[in-house]
Coordinates of C-alpha atoms in Angstrom, one line a residue:
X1 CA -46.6 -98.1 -25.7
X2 CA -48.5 -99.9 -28.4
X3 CA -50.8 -97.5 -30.8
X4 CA -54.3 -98.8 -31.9
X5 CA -56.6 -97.2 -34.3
X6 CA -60.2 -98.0 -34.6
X7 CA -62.2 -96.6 -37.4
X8 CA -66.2 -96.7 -37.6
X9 CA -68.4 -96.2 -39.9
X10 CA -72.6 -95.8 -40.1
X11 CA -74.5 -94.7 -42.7
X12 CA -77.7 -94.5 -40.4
X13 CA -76.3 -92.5 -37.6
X14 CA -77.7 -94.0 -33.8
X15 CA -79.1 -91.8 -31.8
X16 CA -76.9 -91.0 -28.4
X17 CA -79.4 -93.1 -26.8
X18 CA -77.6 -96.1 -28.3
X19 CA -74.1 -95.5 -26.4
X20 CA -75.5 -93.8 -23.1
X21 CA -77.6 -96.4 -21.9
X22 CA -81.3 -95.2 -22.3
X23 CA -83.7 -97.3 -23.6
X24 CA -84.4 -98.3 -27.2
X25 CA -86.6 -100.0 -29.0
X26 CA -84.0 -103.8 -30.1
X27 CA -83.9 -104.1 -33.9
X28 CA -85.8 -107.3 -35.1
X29 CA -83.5 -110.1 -35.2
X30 CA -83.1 -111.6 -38.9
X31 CA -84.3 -114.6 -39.7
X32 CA -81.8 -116.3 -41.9
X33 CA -79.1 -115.7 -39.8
X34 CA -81.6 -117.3 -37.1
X35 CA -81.8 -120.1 -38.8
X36 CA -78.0 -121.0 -40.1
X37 CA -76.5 -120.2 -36.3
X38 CA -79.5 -122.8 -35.1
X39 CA -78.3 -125.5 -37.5
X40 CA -75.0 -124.8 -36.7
X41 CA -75.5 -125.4 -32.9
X42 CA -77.5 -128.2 -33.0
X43 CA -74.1 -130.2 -34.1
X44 CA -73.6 -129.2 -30.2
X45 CA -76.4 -132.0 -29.3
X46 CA -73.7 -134.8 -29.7
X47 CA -71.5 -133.4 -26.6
X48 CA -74.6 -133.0 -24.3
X49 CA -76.0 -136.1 -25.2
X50 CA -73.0 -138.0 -24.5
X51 CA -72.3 -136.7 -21.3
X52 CA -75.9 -137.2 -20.3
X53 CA -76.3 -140.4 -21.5
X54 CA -73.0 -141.4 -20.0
X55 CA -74.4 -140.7 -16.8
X56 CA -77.1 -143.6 -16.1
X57 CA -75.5 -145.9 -18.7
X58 CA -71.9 -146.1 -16.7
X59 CA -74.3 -148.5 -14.1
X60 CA -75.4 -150.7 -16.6
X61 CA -71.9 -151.1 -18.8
X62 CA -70.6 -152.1 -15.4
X63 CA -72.5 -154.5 -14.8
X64 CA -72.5 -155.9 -18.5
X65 CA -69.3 -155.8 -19.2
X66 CA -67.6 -156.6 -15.8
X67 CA -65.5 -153.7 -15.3
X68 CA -64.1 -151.7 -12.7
X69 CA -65.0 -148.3 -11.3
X70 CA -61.4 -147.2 -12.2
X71 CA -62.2 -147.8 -16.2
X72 CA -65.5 -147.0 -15.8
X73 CA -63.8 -143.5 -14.8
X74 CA -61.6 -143.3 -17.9
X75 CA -64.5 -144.5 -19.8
X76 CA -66.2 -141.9 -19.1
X77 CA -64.4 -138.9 -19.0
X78 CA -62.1 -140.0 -21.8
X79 CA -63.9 -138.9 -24.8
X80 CA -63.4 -134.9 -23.4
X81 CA -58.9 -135.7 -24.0
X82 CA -60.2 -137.4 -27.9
X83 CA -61.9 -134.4 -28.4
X84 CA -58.8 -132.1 -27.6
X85 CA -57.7 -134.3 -31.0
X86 CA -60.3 -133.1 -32.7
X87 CA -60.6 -128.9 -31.5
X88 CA -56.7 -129.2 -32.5
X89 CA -57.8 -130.5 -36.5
X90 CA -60.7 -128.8 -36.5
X91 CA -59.4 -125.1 -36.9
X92 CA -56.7 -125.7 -39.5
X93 CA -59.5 -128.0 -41.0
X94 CA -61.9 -125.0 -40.9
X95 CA -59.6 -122.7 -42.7
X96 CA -58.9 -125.3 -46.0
X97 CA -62.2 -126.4 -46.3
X98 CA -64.5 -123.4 -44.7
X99 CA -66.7 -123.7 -41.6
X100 CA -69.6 -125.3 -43.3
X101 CA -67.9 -128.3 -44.3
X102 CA -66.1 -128.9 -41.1
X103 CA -69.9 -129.1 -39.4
X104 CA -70.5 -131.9 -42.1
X105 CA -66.9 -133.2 -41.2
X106 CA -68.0 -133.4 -37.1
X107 CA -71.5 -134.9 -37.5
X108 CA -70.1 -138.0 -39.8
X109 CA -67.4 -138.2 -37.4
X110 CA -69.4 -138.6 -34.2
X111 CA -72.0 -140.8 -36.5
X112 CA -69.6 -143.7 -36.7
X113 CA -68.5 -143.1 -33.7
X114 CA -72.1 -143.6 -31.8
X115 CA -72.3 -147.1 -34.0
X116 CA -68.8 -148.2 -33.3
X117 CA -70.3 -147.7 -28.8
X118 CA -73.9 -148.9 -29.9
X119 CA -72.4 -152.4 -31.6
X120 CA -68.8 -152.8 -29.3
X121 CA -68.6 -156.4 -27.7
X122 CA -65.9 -155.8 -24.7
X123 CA -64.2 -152.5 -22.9
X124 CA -61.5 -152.3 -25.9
X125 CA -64.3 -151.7 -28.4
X126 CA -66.1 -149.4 -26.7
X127 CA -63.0 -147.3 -25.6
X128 CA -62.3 -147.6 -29.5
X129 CA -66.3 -145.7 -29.7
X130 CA -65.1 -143.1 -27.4
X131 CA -62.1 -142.3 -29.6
X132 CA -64.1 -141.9 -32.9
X133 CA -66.9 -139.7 -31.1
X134 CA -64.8 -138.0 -29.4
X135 CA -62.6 -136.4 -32.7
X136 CA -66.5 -135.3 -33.8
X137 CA -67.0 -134.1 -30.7
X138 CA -63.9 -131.9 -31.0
X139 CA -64.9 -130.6 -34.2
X140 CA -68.5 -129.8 -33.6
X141 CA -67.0 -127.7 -30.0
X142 CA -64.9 -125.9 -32.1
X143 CA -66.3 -124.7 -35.3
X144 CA -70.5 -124.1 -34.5
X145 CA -69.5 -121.2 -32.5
X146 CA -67.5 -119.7 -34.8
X147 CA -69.4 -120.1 -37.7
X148 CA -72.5 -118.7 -35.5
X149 CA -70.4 -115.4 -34.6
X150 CA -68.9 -115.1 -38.3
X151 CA -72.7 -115.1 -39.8
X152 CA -74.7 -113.2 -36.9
X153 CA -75.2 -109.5 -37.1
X154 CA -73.3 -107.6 -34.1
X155 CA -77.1 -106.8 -32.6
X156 CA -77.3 -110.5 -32.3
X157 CA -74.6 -111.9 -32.2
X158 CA -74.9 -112.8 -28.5
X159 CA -78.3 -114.3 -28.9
X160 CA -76.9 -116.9 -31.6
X161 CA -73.7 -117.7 -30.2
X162 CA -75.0 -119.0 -26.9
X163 CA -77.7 -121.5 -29.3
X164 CA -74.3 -124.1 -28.5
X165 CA -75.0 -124.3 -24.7
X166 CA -78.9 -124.1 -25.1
X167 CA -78.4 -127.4 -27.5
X168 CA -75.8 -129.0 -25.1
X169 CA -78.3 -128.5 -22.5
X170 CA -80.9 -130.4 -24.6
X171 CA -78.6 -133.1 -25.6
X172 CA -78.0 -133.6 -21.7
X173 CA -81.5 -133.7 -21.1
X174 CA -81.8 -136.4 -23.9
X175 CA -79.3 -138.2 -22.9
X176 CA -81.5 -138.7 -19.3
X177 CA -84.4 -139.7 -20.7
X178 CA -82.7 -142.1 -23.1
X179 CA -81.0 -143.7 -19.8
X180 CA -84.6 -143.4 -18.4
X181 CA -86.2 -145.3 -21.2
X182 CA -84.0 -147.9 -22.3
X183 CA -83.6 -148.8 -19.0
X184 CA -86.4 -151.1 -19.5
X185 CA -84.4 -153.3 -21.7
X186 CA -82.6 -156.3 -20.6
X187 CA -78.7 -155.9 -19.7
X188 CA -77.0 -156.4 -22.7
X189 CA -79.4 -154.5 -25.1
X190 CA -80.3 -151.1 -22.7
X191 CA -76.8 -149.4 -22.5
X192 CA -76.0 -150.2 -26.1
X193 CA -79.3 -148.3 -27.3
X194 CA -78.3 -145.4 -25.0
X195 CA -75.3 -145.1 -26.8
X196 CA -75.7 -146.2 -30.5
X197 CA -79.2 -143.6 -30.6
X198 CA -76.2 -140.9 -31.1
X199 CA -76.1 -142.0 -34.5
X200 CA -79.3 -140.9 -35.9
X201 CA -79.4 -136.9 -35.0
X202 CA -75.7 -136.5 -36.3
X203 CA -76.3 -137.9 -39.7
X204 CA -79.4 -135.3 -39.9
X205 CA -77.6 -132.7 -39.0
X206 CA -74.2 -133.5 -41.5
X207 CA -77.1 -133.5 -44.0
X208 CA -79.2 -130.6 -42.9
X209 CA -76.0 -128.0 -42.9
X210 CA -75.1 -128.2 -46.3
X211 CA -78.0 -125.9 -46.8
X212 CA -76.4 -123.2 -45.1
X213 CA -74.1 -120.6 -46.8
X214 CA -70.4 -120.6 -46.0
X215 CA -69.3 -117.8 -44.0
X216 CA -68.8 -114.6 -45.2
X217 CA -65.2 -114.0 -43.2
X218 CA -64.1 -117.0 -44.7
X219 CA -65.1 -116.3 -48.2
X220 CA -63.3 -112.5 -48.2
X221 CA -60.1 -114.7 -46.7
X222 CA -60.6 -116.6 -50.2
X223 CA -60.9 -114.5 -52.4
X224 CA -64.4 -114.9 -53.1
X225 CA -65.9 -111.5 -52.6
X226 CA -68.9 -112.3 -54.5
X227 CA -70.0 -114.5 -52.5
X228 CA -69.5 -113.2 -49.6
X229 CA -71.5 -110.0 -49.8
X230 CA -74.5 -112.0 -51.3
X231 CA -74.0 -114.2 -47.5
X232 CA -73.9 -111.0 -46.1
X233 CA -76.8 -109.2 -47.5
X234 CA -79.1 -112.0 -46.7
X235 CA -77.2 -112.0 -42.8
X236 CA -76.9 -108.5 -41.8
X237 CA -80.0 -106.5 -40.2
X238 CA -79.6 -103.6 -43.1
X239 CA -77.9 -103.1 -46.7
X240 CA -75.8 -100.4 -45.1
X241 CA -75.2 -102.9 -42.0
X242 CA -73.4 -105.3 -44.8
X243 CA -71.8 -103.2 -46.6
X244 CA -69.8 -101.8 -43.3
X245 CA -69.0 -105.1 -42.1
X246 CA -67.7 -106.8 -45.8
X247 CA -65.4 -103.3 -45.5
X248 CA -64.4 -104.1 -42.7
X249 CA -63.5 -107.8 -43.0
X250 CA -61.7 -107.0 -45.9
X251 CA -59.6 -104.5 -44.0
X252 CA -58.9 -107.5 -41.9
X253 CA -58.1 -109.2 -44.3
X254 CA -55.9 -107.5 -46.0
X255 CA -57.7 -106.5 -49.2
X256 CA -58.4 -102.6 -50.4
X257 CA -61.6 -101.1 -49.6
X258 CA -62.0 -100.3 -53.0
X259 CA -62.1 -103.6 -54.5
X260 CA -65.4 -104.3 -55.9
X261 CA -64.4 -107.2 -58.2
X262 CA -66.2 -111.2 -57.9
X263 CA -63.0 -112.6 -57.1
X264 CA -59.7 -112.1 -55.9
X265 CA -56.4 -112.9 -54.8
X266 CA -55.5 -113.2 -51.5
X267 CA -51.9 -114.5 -50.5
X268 CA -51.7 -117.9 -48.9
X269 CA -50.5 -116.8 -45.9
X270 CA -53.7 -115.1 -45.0
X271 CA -56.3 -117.8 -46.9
X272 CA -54.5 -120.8 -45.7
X273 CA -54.3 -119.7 -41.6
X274 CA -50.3 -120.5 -41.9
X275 CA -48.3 -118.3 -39.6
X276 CA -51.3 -118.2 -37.0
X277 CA -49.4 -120.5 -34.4
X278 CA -46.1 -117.6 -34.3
X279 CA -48.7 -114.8 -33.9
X280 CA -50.7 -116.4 -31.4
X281 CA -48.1 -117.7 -29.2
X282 CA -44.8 -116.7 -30.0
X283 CA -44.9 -113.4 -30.5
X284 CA -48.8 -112.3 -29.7
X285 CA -49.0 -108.4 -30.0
X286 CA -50.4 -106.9 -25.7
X287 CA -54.1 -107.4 -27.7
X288 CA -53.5 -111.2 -29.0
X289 CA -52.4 -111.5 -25.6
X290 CA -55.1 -110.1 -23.6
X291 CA -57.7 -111.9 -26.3
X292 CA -55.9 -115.0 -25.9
X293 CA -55.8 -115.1 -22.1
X294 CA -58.8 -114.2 -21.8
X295 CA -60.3 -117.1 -23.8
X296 CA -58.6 -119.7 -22.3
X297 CA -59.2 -118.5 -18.7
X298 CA -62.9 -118.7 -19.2
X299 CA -63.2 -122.0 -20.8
X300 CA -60.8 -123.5 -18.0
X301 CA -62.7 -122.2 -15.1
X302 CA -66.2 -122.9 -17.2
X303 CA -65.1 -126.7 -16.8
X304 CA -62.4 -126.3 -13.3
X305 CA -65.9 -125.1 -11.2
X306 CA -66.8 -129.1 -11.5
X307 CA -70.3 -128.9 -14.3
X308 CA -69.3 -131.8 -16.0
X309 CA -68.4 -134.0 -12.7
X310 CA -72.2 -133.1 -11.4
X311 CA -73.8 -133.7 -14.9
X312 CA -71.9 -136.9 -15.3
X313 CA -71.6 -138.5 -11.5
X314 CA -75.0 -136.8 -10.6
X315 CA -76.8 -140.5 -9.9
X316 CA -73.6 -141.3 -7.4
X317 CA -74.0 -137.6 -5.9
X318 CA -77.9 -138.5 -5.3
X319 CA -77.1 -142.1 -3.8
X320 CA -74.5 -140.4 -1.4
X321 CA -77.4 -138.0 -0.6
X322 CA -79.7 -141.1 0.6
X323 CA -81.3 -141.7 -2.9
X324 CA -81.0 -145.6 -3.4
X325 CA -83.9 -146.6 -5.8
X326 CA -82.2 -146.7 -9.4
X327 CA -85.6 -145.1 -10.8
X328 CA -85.9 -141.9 -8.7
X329 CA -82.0 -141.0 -9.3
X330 CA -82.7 -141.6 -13.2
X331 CA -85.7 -139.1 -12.4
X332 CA -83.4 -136.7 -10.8
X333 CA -80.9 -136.8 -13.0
X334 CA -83.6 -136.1 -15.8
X335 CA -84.8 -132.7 -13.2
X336 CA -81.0 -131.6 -13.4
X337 CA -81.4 -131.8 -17.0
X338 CA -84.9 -129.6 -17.2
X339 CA -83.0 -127.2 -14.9
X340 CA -79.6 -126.8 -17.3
X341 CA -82.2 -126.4 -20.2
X342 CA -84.6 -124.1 -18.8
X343 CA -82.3 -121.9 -17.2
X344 CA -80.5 -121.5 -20.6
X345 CA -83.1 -119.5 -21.8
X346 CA -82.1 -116.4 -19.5
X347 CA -78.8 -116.3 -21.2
X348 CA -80.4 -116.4 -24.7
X349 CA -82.8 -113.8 -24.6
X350 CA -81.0 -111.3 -21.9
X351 CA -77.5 -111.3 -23.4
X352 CA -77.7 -108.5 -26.1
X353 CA -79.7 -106.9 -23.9
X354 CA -77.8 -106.8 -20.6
X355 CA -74.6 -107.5 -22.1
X356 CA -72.2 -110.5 -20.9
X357 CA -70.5 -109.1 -17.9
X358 CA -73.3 -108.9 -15.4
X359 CA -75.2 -112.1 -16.3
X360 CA -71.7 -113.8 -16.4
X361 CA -70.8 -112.5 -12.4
X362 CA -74.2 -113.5 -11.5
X363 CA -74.1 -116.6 -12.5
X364 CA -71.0 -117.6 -11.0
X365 CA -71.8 -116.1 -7.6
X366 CA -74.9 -118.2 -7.9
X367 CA -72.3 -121.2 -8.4
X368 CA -70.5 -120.3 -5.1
X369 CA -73.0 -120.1 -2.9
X370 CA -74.9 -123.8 -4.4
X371 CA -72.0 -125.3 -4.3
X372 CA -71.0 -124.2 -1.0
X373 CA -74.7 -125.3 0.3
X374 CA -74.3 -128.5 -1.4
X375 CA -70.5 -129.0 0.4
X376 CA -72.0 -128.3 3.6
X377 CA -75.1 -130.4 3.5
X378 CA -73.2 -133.3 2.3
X379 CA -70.7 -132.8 5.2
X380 CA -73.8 -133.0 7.8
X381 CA -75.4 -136.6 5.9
X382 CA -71.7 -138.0 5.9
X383 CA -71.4 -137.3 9.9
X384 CA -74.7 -138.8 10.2
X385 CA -74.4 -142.5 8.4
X386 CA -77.3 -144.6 9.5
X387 CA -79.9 -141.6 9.4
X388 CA -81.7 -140.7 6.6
X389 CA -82.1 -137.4 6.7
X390 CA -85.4 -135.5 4.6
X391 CA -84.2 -132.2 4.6
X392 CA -80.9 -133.0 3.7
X393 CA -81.7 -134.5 0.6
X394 CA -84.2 -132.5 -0.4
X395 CA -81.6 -129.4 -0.1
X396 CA -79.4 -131.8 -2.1
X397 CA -81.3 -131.7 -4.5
X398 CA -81.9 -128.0 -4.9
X399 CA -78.3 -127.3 -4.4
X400 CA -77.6 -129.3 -7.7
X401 CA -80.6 -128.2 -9.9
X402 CA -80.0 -124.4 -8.8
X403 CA -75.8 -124.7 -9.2
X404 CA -76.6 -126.1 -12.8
X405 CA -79.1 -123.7 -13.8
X406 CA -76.5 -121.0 -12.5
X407 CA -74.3 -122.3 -14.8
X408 CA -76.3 -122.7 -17.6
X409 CA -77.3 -119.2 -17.4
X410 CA -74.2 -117.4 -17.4
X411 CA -70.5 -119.3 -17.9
X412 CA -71.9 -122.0 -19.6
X413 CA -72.7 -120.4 -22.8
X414 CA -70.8 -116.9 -21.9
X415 CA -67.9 -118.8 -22.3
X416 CA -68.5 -120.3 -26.3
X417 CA -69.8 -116.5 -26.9
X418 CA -67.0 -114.9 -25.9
X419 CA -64.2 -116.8 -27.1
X420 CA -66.0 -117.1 -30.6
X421 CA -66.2 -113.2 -30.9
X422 CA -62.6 -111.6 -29.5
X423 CA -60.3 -113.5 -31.4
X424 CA -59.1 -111.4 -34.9
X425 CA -60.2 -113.0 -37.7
X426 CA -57.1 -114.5 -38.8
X427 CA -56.4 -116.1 -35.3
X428 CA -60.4 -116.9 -34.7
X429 CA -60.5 -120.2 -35.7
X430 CA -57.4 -121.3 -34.5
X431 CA -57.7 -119.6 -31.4
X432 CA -60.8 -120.7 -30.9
X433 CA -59.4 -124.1 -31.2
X434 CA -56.9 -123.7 -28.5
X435 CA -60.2 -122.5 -26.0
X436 CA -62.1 -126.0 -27.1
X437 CA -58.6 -127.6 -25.9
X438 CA -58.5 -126.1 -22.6
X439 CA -62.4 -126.6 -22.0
X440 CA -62.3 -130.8 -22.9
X441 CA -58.9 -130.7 -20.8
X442 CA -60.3 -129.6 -17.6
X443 CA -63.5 -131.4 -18.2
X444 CA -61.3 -134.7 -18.9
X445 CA -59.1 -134.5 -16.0
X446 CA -62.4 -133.7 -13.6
X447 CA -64.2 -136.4 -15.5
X448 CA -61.8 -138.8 -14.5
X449 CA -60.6 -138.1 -11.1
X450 CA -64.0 -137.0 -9.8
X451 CA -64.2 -140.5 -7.9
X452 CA -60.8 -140.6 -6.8
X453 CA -60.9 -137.1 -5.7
X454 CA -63.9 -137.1 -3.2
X455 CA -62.8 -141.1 -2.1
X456 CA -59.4 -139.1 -1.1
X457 CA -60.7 -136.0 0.4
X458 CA -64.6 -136.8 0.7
X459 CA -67.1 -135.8 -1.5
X460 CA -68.3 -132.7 0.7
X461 CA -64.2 -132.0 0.5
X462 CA -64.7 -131.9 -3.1
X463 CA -67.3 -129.9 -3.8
X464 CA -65.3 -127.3 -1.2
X465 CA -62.8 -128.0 -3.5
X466 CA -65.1 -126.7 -7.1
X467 CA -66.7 -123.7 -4.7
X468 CA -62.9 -122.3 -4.0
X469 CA -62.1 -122.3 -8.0
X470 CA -65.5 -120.9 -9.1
X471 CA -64.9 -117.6 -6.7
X472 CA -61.3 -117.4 -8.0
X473 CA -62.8 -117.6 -11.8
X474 CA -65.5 -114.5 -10.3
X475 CA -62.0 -112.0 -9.8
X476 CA -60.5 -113.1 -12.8
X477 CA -63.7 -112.6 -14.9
X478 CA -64.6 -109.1 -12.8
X479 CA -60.9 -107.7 -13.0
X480 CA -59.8 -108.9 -16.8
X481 CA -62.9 -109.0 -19.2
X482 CA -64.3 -106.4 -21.1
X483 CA -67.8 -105.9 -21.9
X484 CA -67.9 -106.9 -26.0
X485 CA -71.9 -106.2 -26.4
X486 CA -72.9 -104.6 -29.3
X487 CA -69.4 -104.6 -31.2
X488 CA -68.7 -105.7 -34.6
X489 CA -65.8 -108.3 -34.6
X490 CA -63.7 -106.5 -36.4
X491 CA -63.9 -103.3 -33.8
X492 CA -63.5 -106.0 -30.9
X493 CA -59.3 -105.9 -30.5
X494 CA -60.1 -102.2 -29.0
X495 CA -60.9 -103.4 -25.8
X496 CA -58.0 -105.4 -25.1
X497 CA -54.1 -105.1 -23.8
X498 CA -54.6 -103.0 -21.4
X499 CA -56.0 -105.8 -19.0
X500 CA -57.5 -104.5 -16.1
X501 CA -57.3 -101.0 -16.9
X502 CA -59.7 -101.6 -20.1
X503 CA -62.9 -99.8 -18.4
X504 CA -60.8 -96.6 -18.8
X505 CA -60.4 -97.4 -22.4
X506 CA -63.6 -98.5 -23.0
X507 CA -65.0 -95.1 -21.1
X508 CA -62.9 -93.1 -23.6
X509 CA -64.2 -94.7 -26.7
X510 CA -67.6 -94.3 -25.4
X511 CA -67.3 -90.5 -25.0
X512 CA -65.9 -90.3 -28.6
X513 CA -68.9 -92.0 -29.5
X514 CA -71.2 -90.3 -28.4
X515 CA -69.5 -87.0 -29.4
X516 CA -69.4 -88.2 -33.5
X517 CA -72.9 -89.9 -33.1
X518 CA -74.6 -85.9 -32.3
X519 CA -71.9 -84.1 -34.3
X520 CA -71.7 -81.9 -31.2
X521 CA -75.4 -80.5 -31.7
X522 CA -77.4 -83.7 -30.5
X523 CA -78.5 -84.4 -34.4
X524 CA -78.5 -87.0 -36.7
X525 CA -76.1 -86.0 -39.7
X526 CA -76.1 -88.8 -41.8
X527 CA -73.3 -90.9 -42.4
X528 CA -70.7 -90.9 -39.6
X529 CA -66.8 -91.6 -39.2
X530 CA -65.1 -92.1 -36.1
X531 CA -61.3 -91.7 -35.8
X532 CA -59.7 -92.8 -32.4
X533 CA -56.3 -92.9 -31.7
X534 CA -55.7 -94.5 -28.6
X535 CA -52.4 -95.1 -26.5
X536 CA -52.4 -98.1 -24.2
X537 CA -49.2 -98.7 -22.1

C-alpha cells in the first residue's frame, strides 16, 4: 500500500467547467515559450533528414562505392545504435551543463559528423560519418523534448513538445528532395551533397540556441533561484501561473517553499543527477515504475510498428509494388514525406485540446488497418509476377502515405510528449534518456534487418509481421496509460502505480477537484488548496 499526496494550488480559481469537460474558451498560448520550444526542436531536423536522405542516397553509394546490400543495410540503420551512445551521455551531460548547452553540444556534434559523410573516400569513412552523426543525433533525441516540456506552461505543454516530430517530419521531407535534386549530379559528387548538406542547418541551430534561457527546473536544481523565476515569469501564461510552478519545482527539488533568496545551496546529490540510476532501476518506487514502463513501452512500439523501415526502404517498397523508373520512386518517396508532415499538424494543434489518449488510439488503429491493406495488396502483386497491376500500386501507394500520416499524427510525436512530461524531475532527464535508447534500438535493429527480414519471410510477411506489433502496442497503450493533459509536471506522478486501475484514481481526483474548485457552492473563492490523500495498492 504506497501513500501519495498531491497538493494544488491556484490563485485564480477555474471554473468547474475546466475539470467536467464543458467547453472553454483555450488560454492564448505564450509567445516566448513558443519560440524557445521551436528552437529547441528544430535540432530534431538532423534525425529526419538523415533518415530521409538515407533513403534515395543508399542507390547511389552503392553504386559509387561498390558495396553490398548487406553493408548498405548496416550503413543505413547503423547511425539509430551510435545514437543509443549519445541519448546514454546526453542526460548525465544535461544535468552538468543544463539543457541549453547540451542542444549546442548535439548540433556541433552532428555538424562534423555531416562533413566527415559529405568528404569520406571509401565505406570505412563513411561508416566513421555515421558514428560522429549519430552521438548528435542521440543528444538532440534526447534533450529537445525535455527542454520543450521543462519551459512550456502545462496549457501548452502538449502543443510544444510534439514541435520534435513535426521537425523530424520536415527533415524527412528534406531529406527527399535533397535525394531528388542532387540526383542530377554525376555519381561521385550527388550522394556526397545529399549527405554533407547536413552540415549547414546544425551549425545554425548550435548558434541560434544560445539565445534561449536555460531551463527553469534545471536552474532551482542549481541553486540558482533567481534565475529561474525570471525564466519563469517570461514562460508561464500568468504571474500567479509561475509563481505555483517555481513552488512547486522547488518542492521537488528539495528546497523550502519559503526560500526567496537569489541563490542557494542545493546538495550534490540532487544538482549533479547522482543516485538517479538506483532509483530508476534498482529500487524504482510502484510510480517510478509505472512512469518508467510506460515510457519505454511507447518509444519501443513507436519504432517495433516498422516507421523507420517504410521511411527508409520506401523506394525498394515502391519498386516491389511495380514502380521501376528511379524518378517517380524519388517523387513518391518525396509524397510520403508531404504526408508525415502534413499529417503532423493534427497532433500539434488537437493535443491540449483532445488530450493524448484518443488521438494516440486513433492513430495506431489507423496503423493496423494500412498496414494490413498494404500486407495484403503486396501479397496479391507477389502471386501475380509478370503483371503489372494499376490498382495494386496505386493502393500501394495510399497504404504507405495514409500508414505514415497515422503515425505522424498520433505515436509519432505522442510518444516524445509523453516520455518528456511523466518522468519526476530528478529522473526526467535520465529517464528520458533511457526512452531515446529503446526508440534508436528498435529503429536500429528494424533498420537493419528490414531486407533480410521480408527476403526470409516475404515482404507482404513482413509487413503482417509490423500490423501484429502495432495492435499489441493499441492494448498496451489503452490498458496502461493515463491521460496527462492539462497537468503540471510536478502533479504528474498522481496518475501512476496503480497501472491499469489508474482511471479509478484519476476519477477520484477529478471529483476532488471539482468539489475544492466551487467550494461546494458553484463559486469562485479565490485562491484554492487541494489536499488528496490517496491509497493505491
Amino acid at each position: 500500500m504506497a501513500e501519495q499526496k498531491v497538493v494544488v494550488e491556484n490563485h485564480q480559481t477555474p471554473a468547474v467547467g475546466d475539470f467536467d469537460g464543458s467547453s472553454k474558451k483555450p488560454p492564448r498560448r505564450n509567445k516566448y515559450a513558443m519560440a524557445c520550444g521551436i528552437l529547441a526542436s528544430m535540432t530534431s531536423v538532423l534525425l529526419g533528414y538523415d533518415v530521409g536522405v538515407m533513403s534515395g542516397a543508399n542507390e547511389y553509394i552503392e553504386k559509387d562505392l561498390h558495396v553490398s546490400d548487406s553493408q548498405i543495410e548496416i550503413l543505413a540503420g547503423i547511425i539509430n545504435m551510435y545514437s543509443l551512445i549519445g541519448s546514454a551521455m546526453a542526460g548525465r551531460t544535461s544535468d552538468w551543463v543544463g539543457r541549453r548547452y547540451t542542444i549546442v553540444i548535439a548540433g556541433a556534434i552532428f555538424f562534423a559528423g555531416a562533413l566527415f559523410m559529405g568528404f569520406a573516400t571509401n565505406y570505412a569513412f563513411l561508416m566513421f560519418g555515421r558514428f560522429v552523426a549519430g552521438i548528435g543525433v542521440g543528444y538532440a533525441l534526447m534533450i529537445a523534448p525535455v527542454y520543450t516540456a521543462e519551459v512550456a506552461p502545462a496549457s501548452s505543454r502538449g502543443f510544444l513538445t510534439s514541435f520534435p516530430e513535426v521537425f523530424i517530419n520536415t527533415g524527412v521531407l528534406l531529406g527527399y528532395v535533397s535525394n531528388y535534386g542532387f540526383s542530377k549530379l554525376p555519381l561521385h559528387l550527388g550522394w556526397r551533397f545529399m549527405l554533407g548538406v547536413g552540415a549547414i542547418p546544425s551549425i545554425l541551430l548550435a548558434v541560434g540556441v544560445l539565445a534561449m534561457p536555460e531551463s527553469p527546473r534545471w536552474l532551482v536544481l542549481q541553486g540558482r533561484l533567481g534565475d529561474a523565476k525570471r525564466v519563469l515569469y517570461k514562460t508561464a501564461d500568468t504571474k500567479e501561473e509561475a509563481e505555483l510552478r517555481l513552488a512547486d519545482i522547488k518542492e521537488a527539488a528539495g528546497i523550502p517553499l519559503e526560500c526567496d533568496e537569489e541563490t542557494v545551496q542545493v546538495p550534490k546529490m540532487k544538482s549533479s543527477g547522482s543516485g538517479v540510476w538506483r532509483e530508476l532501476l534498482l529500487h524504482p518506487t510502484p510510480a517510478v515504475r509505472h512512469v518508467l514502463i510506460a515510457g519505454i513501452g511507447i518509444h519501443f512500439f513507436q519504432q517495433a510498428s516498422g516507421i523507420d523501415t517504410v521511411v527508409l526502404y520506401s523506394p525498394r517498397i515502391f519498386e516491389k509494388a511495380g514502380i521501376t523508373s528511379t524518378d517517380k520512386k524519388l517523387l513518391a518517396t518525396v509524397a510520403v514525406g508531404v504526408s508525415k508532415t502534413v499529417c503532423i499538424l493534427i497532433s500539434t494543434f488537437y493535443l491540449d485540446r483532445l488530450g493524448r489518449r484518443p488521438i494516440l488510439l486513433a492513430s495506431v488503429g489507423g496503423m493496423v488497418l494500412s498496414l494490413v491493406t498494404l500486407a495484403s495488396v503486396l501479397a496479391v502483386i507477389n502471386s501475380h509476377p509478370d503483371e503489372k497491376l494499376m490498382w495494386a500500386i496505386v493502393l500501394c501507394i495510399a497504404m504507405v502515405l495514409t500508414f505514415v500520416g497515422s503515425f505522424s499524427m498520433g505515436l509519432g510525436p505522442i510518444a516524445w510528449v509523453y516520455s518528456s512530461e511523466i518522468f519526476p524531475l530528478r529522473l526526467r532527464a535520465q529517464g528520458s534518456g533511457i526512452c531515446v535508447a529503446v526508440n534508436r534500438l528498435m529503429s536500429g535493429i528494424n533498420s537493419m534487418t528490414f531486407l533480410s527480414l521480408y527476403k526470409a519471410i516475404s515482404i507482404s510477411g513482413a509487413f503482417f509481421l509490423f500490423a501484429s506489433i502495432a495492435a499489441a502496442s493499441w492494448v498496451f497503450f489503452f490498458t496502461l496509460l493515463p491521460e496527462t493533459r492539462g497537468r503540471t509536471l510536478e502533479d504528474m506522478e498522481v496518475l501512476f502505480g496503480s497501472y491499469h486501475r489508474w482511471r479509478s484514481v484519476a476519477k477520484k481526483l477529478k471529483n476532488n477537484e471539482i468539489r475544492s474548485a466551487t467550494g461546494g457552492d458553484g463559486k469562485n473563492n479565490g485562491e484554492v488548496r487541494l489536499a488528496i490523500m490517496m491509497h493505491v495498492d
